[in-house]
Amino acid sequence: MSSLHFTFSIYLLTFALFLQTIFGDIPLYNICSSSENFTTNDQYESNLRKLLGNLNYQTPSLGFGLGSVGWYQYQTYGIALCRGDVAAADCKACVNDASNEIHKLCPYDKGAIIWYDNCLLKYSNKDFLGQIDNENWFYMSNVQNVSEPTIFNQKTRELLSQLAKDASFTTKKYAVGELELGKSTKLYGLAQCTWDLSTIECLQCLDDAIGQLPSCCDGKEGGRVIGGSCNIRYEIYPFVSA
Ligand SMILES: *[C@@H]1O[C@H](CO)[C@@H](O)[C@H](O)[C@H]1NC(C)=O
Ligand SMILES: *[C@@H]1O[C@H](CO)[C@@H](O)[C@H](O)[C@H]1NC(C)=O
């Protein structure tokens, strides 16, 4: 890496940390459902507020929260999930940021989802609990290409398939791991599902995510396939706390 490049990276990192200090974490992405809206002072709004309060309270200790508030057309369902290695205090901060931010981004939507590095928050007027979210996906990838894409893609798939199995069978629905790529390089991976999925559903969701790797991150040094029920990530550097 050239020194100019390096300085620029440090500069960006510093700037990102600066922004983070002022504004809290920056969301990776969000989706507002827009198919049904509520109005100000609607019963749905107060139920949603209560639901978000419950999720804020419930999620940090375990890393996952789930709930529903209200009845009939005013009922709202929600989940919050923190990345498996995130400490309770950071989880709390993330879910809190997520609740505030999603309210600004999707003010009148009955359903919405927002993702951060450390957490995801989702709610809807439809009961989605225990069902795989096949609709809400997005990708992130490193711009750098690897020198031997065929073998690299194969190794990535191998690692993530193993982690998909590991995550599905654990109670925290989370697994991280690594794989030797050569003498001096390693591949690091992560797989995680929301806890409302069963073992089979989690595995199916993660397999779907792995199936999207060619569209997401073919031959790229790092990538993430992120959904409403599960996500995978790989990098050639460690990216989770031990
Ligand atoms: C809900 O509101 C958004 C803008 O806030 C709008 O784009 C969308 O069409 C609305 N949906 C319905 C069903 O009214
Ligand atoms: C990676 O490869 C793609 C397609 O082969 C190319 O368009 C892109 O410029 C490459 N990116 C870098 C950073 O070299």
CSV table of C-alpha atoms and ligand atoms in Angstrom, one decimal:
chain,number,residue,atom,x,y,z
A,1,MET,CA,0.0,0.0,0.0
A,2,SER,CA,1.4,3.4,-0.9
A,3,SER,CA,1.9,5.9,1.8
A,4,LEU,CA,-0.5,8.3,0.2
A,5,HIS,CA,-3.1,5.6,0.2
A,6,PHE,CA,-2.3,4.8,3.8
A,7,THR,CA,-2.6,8.4,4.9
A,8,PHE,CA,-5.9,8.7,3.0
A,9,SER,CA,-7.2,5.6,4.8
A,10,ILE,CA,-6.2,7.0,8.2
A,11,TYR,CA,-7.8,10.2,7.3
A,12,LEU,CA,-11.1,8.5,6.3
A,13,LEU,CA,-11.0,6.4,9.4
A,14,THR,CA,-10.5,9.4,11.6
A,15,PHE,CA,-13.2,11.3,9.9
A,16,ALA,CA,-15.6,8.3,10.3
A,17,LEU,CA,-14.7,8.1,14.0
A,18,PHE,CA,-15.3,11.8,14.3
A,19,LEU,CA,-18.8,11.5,12.7
A,20,GLN,CA,-19.5,8.5,14.8
A,21,THR,CA,-18.7,10.5,18.0
A,22,ILE,CA,-21.1,13.3,16.9
A,23,PHE,CA,-23.9,11.4,15.3
A,24,GLY,CA,-23.7,7.9,16.8
A,25,ASP,CA,-23.2,4.9,14.5
A,26,ILE,CA,-24.1,5.4,10.8
A,27,PRO,CA,-26.6,3.0,9.4
A,28,LEU,CA,-25.4,0.6,6.7
A,29,TYR,CA,-28.8,0.6,5.0
A,30,ASN,CA,-32.6,0.9,5.6
A,31,ILE,CA,-35.8,-0.1,3.9
A,32,CYS,CA,-39.2,1.6,4.5
A,33,SER,CA,-42.1,-0.7,3.5
A,34,SER,CA,-44.3,2.2,2.2
A,35,SER,CA,-47.1,-0.3,1.5
A,36,GLU,CA,-49.1,0.9,4.5
A,37,ASN,CA,-48.8,4.1,6.4
A,38,PHE,CA,-50.1,5.3,9.7
A,39,THR,CA,-50.9,8.9,10.6
A,40,THR,CA,-49.7,11.0,13.5
A,41,ASN,CA,-51.4,10.2,16.8
A,42,ASP,CA,-52.7,7.0,15.4
A,43,GLN,CA,-53.0,4.0,17.8
A,44,TYR,CA,-50.4,2.2,15.6
A,45,GLU,CA,-47.9,4.9,16.4
A,46,SER,CA,-48.3,4.6,20.2
A,47,ASN,CA,-48.0,0.8,19.9
A,48,LEU,CA,-44.9,1.1,17.8
A,49,ARG,CA,-43.4,3.5,20.3
A,50,LYS,CA,-44.1,0.9,23.1
A,51,LEU,CA,-42.7,-1.9,21.0
A,52,LEU,CA,-39.5,0.0,20.4
A,53,GLY,CA,-39.2,0.8,24.1
A,54,ASN,CA,-39.6,-2.9,24.9
A,55,LEU,CA,-36.9,-3.9,22.3
A,56,ASN,CA,-34.6,-1.3,23.7
A,57,TYR,CA,-35.0,-2.7,27.2
A,58,GLN,CA,-35.0,-6.4,26.2
A,59,THR,CA,-32.3,-6.7,23.6
A,60,PRO,CA,-28.9,-5.7,25.2
A,61,SER,CA,-28.7,-8.5,27.8
A,62,LEU,CA,-29.1,-11.4,25.4
A,63,GLY,CA,-28.3,-9.7,22.1
A,64,PHE,CA,-31.8,-10.4,20.7
A,65,GLY,CA,-35.3,-9.1,21.4
A,66,LEU,CA,-38.7,-9.8,20.0
A,67,GLY,CA,-42.2,-8.7,20.7
A,68,SER,CA,-45.6,-7.5,19.6
A,69,VAL,CA,-47.8,-4.8,20.9
A,70,GLY,CA,-51.6,-4.1,20.3
A,71,TRP,CA,-54.5,-5.8,18.6
A,72,TYR,CA,-56.1,-6.0,15.1
A,73,GLN,CA,-55.2,-3.3,12.7
A,74,TYR,CA,-53.0,-1.6,15.3
A,75,GLN,CA,-50.8,-4.6,16.1
A,76,THR,CA,-47.1,-4.2,15.5
A,77,TYR,CA,-44.4,-6.9,15.6
A,78,GLY,CA,-40.7,-6.3,15.9
A,79,ILE,CA,-37.2,-7.8,16.5
A,80,ALA,CA,-33.8,-6.4,17.3
A,81,LEU,CA,-30.6,-8.4,16.9
A,82,CYS,CA,-27.0,-7.4,17.9
A,83,ARG,CA,-24.0,-9.0,16.3
A,84,GLY,CA,-22.9,-12.0,18.4
A,85,ASP,CA,-19.7,-10.4,19.7
A,86,VAL,CA,-21.1,-7.0,20.6
A,87,ALA,CA,-21.1,-6.1,24.3
A,88,ALA,CA,-24.3,-5.2,26.1
A,89,ALA,CA,-23.5,-1.5,26.3
A,90,ASP,CA,-22.8,-1.2,22.6
A,91,CYS,CA,-25.8,-3.3,21.7
A,92,LYS,CA,-28.0,-1.0,23.8
A,93,ALA,CA,-26.5,2.1,22.1
A,94,CYS,CA,-27.0,0.5,18.6
A,95,VAL,CA,-30.7,-0.4,19.2
A,96,ASN,CA,-31.3,3.0,20.6
A,97,ASP,CA,-29.7,4.7,17.6
A,98,ALA,CA,-31.7,2.4,15.3
A,99,SER,CA,-35.0,3.3,16.9
A,100,ASN,CA,-34.4,7.0,16.6
A,101,GLU,CA,-33.0,6.9,13.1
A,102,ILE,CA,-35.7,4.6,11.6
A,103,HIS,CA,-38.3,7.0,13.0
A,104,LYS,CA,-36.7,9.8,11.0
A,105,LEU,CA,-36.1,7.7,7.9
A,106,CYS,CA,-39.5,6.0,7.7
A,107,PRO,CA,-41.7,8.3,9.8
A,108,TYR,CA,-45.1,6.9,8.8
A,109,ASP,CA,-44.4,3.4,7.5
A,110,LYS,CA,-46.0,0.5,9.3
A,111,GLY,CA,-43.0,-1.6,8.5
A,112,ALA,CA,-39.3,-0.8,8.3
A,113,ILE,CA,-35.9,-2.3,8.7
A,114,ILE,CA,-32.5,-0.7,9.5
A,115,TRP,CA,-29.1,-2.3,9.6
A,116,TYR,CA,-25.9,-1.2,11.4
A,117,ASP,CA,-22.5,-2.9,11.9
A,118,ASN,CA,-23.6,-3.8,15.4
A,119,CYS,CA,-27.3,-4.4,15.1
A,120,LEU,CA,-30.5,-4.7,13.1
A,121,LEU,CA,-34.0,-3.5,13.9
A,122,LYS,CA,-37.2,-4.5,12.1
A,123,TYR,CA,-40.9,-4.0,12.6
A,124,SER,CA,-44.1,-4.6,10.7
A,125,ASN,CA,-47.8,-4.7,11.0
A,126,LYS,CA,-47.6,-8.2,9.5
A,127,ASP,CA,-46.6,-11.1,11.8
A,128,PHE,CA,-43.2,-12.0,10.4
A,129,LEU,CA,-41.8,-13.7,13.5
A,130,GLY,CA,-40.4,-17.2,12.9
A,131,GLN,CA,-40.5,-16.7,9.1
A,132,ILE,CA,-37.5,-16.2,6.8
A,133,ASP,CA,-37.4,-12.8,5.3
A,134,ASN,CA,-36.8,-13.4,1.6
A,135,GLU,CA,-37.5,-9.9,0.5
A,136,ASN,CA,-35.0,-7.5,2.2
A,137,TRP,CA,-31.5,-8.1,1.1
A,138,PHE,CA,-28.5,-5.9,0.3
A,139,TYR,CA,-24.8,-6.4,-0.4
A,140,MET,CA,-21.6,-4.8,0.5
A,141,SER,CA,-18.2,-5.7,-0.9
A,142,ASN,CA,-14.6,-4.6,-0.9
A,143,VAL,CA,-13.5,-3.0,-4.2
A,144,GLN,CA,-10.3,-5.0,-4.2
A,145,ASN,CA,-10.1,-8.0,-6.5
A,146,VAL,CA,-8.3,-11.2,-5.4
A,147,SER,CA,-5.6,-12.6,-7.7
A,148,GLU,CA,-7.1,-16.1,-7.9
A,149,PRO,CA,-10.9,-15.7,-7.8
A,150,THR,CA,-11.9,-19.3,-8.6
A,151,ILE,CA,-10.0,-20.8,-5.7
A,152,PHE,CA,-10.8,-17.9,-3.4
A,153,ASN,CA,-14.5,-18.1,-4.1
A,154,GLN,CA,-14.4,-21.8,-3.4
A,155,LYS,CA,-12.7,-21.3,0.0
A,156,THR,CA,-15.1,-18.5,0.9
A,157,ARG,CA,-18.0,-20.8,0.2
A,158,GLU,CA,-16.4,-23.6,2.1
A,159,LEU,CA,-15.8,-21.5,5.2
A,160,LEU,CA,-19.3,-19.8,5.2
A,161,SER,CA,-21.1,-23.2,4.6
A,162,GLN,CA,-19.4,-24.5,7.7
A,163,LEU,CA,-20.3,-21.4,9.7
A,164,ALA,CA,-23.9,-21.6,8.4
A,165,LYS,CA,-24.1,-25.1,10.0
A,166,ASP,CA,-22.4,-24.0,13.2
A,167,ALA,CA,-24.6,-20.9,13.6
A,168,SER,CA,-27.9,-22.9,12.9
A,169,PHE,CA,-27.2,-25.3,15.7
A,170,THR,CA,-26.2,-22.9,18.4
A,171,THR,CA,-28.7,-21.0,20.7
A,172,LYS,CA,-27.1,-17.7,19.8
A,173,LYS,CA,-27.5,-18.4,16.1
A,174,TYR,CA,-24.1,-17.0,15.5
A,175,ALA,CA,-20.7,-18.4,14.4
A,176,VAL,CA,-17.4,-17.0,13.4
A,177,GLY,CA,-14.3,-18.8,12.1
A,178,GLU,CA,-11.3,-18.7,10.0
A,179,LEU,CA,-9.6,-20.7,7.2
A,180,GLU,CA,-5.9,-20.7,6.1
A,181,LEU,CA,-5.5,-19.3,2.6
A,182,GLY,CA,-1.8,-19.7,2.2
A,183,LYS,CA,1.3,-19.3,4.4
A,184,SER,CA,0.5,-15.8,5.5
A,185,THR,CA,-3.2,-15.1,4.7
A,186,LYS,CA,-6.3,-16.2,6.4
A,187,LEU,CA,-10.0,-15.8,5.6
A,188,TYR,CA,-12.3,-14.7,8.4
A,189,GLY,CA,-16.0,-15.4,8.3
A,190,LEU,CA,-19.2,-14.8,10.2
A,191,ALA,CA,-22.8,-16.2,9.9
A,192,GLN,CA,-25.7,-15.1,12.0
A,193,CYS,CA,-29.5,-15.5,12.1
A,194,THR,CA,-32.3,-13.9,14.1
A,195,TRP,CA,-33.3,-16.1,17.0
A,196,ASP,CA,-36.9,-16.5,15.9
A,197,LEU,CA,-35.8,-18.9,13.2
A,198,SER,CA,-35.6,-22.6,13.8
A,199,THR,CA,-32.4,-24.5,13.1
A,200,ILE,CA,-33.6,-25.6,9.7
A,201,GLU,CA,-34.9,-22.1,8.8
A,202,CYS,CA,-31.6,-20.5,9.9
A,203,LEU,CA,-29.7,-23.0,7.7
A,204,GLN,CA,-32.0,-22.3,4.8
A,205,CYS,CA,-31.6,-18.5,5.2
A,206,LEU,CA,-27.8,-18.7,5.4
A,207,ASP,CA,-27.7,-21.1,2.4
A,208,ASP,CA,-29.8,-18.5,0.4
A,209,ALA,CA,-27.2,-15.8,1.5
A,210,ILE,CA,-24.3,-18.0,0.4
A,211,GLY,CA,-26.1,-18.6,-3.0
A,212,GLN,CA,-26.0,-14.8,-3.5
A,213,LEU,CA,-22.3,-14.5,-3.1
A,214,PRO,CA,-21.7,-14.6,-6.9
A,215,SER,CA,-23.9,-11.5,-7.4
A,216,CYS,CA,-22.5,-9.8,-4.3
A,217,CYS,CA,-18.8,-10.3,-4.1
A,218,ASP,CA,-17.4,-12.5,-6.8
A,219,GLY,CA,-13.6,-12.5,-6.5
A,220,LYS,CA,-13.7,-9.6,-4.0
A,221,GLU,CA,-11.4,-9.5,-1.0
A,222,GLY,CA,-14.3,-9.0,1.4
A,223,GLY,CA,-18.1,-9.0,1.3
A,224,ARG,CA,-21.4,-9.2,3.1
A,225,VAL,CA,-24.8,-10.5,2.2
A,226,ILE,CA,-27.2,-9.0,4.6
A,227,GLY,CA,-30.9,-9.9,5.1
A,228,GLY,CA,-33.7,-9.3,7.5
A,229,SER,CA,-33.3,-12.8,9.0
A,230,CYS,CA,-29.7,-13.7,8.5
A,231,ASN,CA,-26.4,-12.4,7.2
A,232,ILE,CA,-22.9,-13.6,6.3
A,233,ARG,CA,-19.6,-11.8,6.0
A,234,TYR,CA,-16.0,-12.7,5.0
A,235,GLU,CA,-12.8,-10.6,5.0
A,236,ILE,CA,-9.1,-11.3,4.8
A,237,TYR,CA,-8.6,-9.5,8.2
A,238,PRO,CA,-10.2,-10.2,11.6
A,239,PHE,CA,-13.3,-8.1,12.1
A,240,VAL,CA,-15.0,-9.3,15.3
A,241,SER,CA,-14.0,-9.0,18.9
A,242,ALA,CA,-12.8,-12.3,20.3
B,1,LIG,C1,-46.7,6.0,2.4
B,1,LIG,O1,-45.9,7.2,2.5
B,1,LIG,C2,-44.8,7.3,1.6
B,1,LIG,C3,-44.1,8.5,1.8
B,1,LIG,O2,-43.8,8.8,3.2
B,1,LIG,C4,-45.4,7.2,0.2
B,1,LIG,O3,-44.3,7.2,-0.7
B,1,LIG,C5,-46.2,5.9,0.0
B,1,LIG,O4,-46.8,5.9,-1.3
B,1,LIG,C6,-47.3,5.9,1.1
B,1,LIG,N1,-48.0,4.6,0.9
B,1,LIG,C7,-49.3,4.5,0.9
B,1,LIG,C8,-49.9,3.2,0.8
B,1,LIG,O5,-50.0,5.5,1.1
B,2,LIG,C1,-11.9,-5.6,-10.2
B,2,LIG,O1,-12.3,-6.3,-11.4
B,2,LIG,C2,-13.3,-5.7,-12.1
B,2,LIG,C3,-13.8,-6.6,-13.2
B,2,LIG,O2,-12.8,-7.4,-13.7
B,2,LIG,C4,-12.9,-4.3,-12.6
B,2,LIG,O3,-13.9,-3.7,-13.4
B,2,LIG,C5,-12.4,-3.4,-11.4
B,2,LIG,O4,-11.9,-2.2,-11.9
B,2,LIG,C6,-11.4,-4.2,-10.6
B,2,LIG,N1,-11.2,-3.4,-9.3
B,2,LIG,C7,-10.0,-3.0,-8.9
B,2,LIG,C8,-10.0,-2.2,-7.7
B,2,LIG,O5,-8.9,-3.3,-9.5
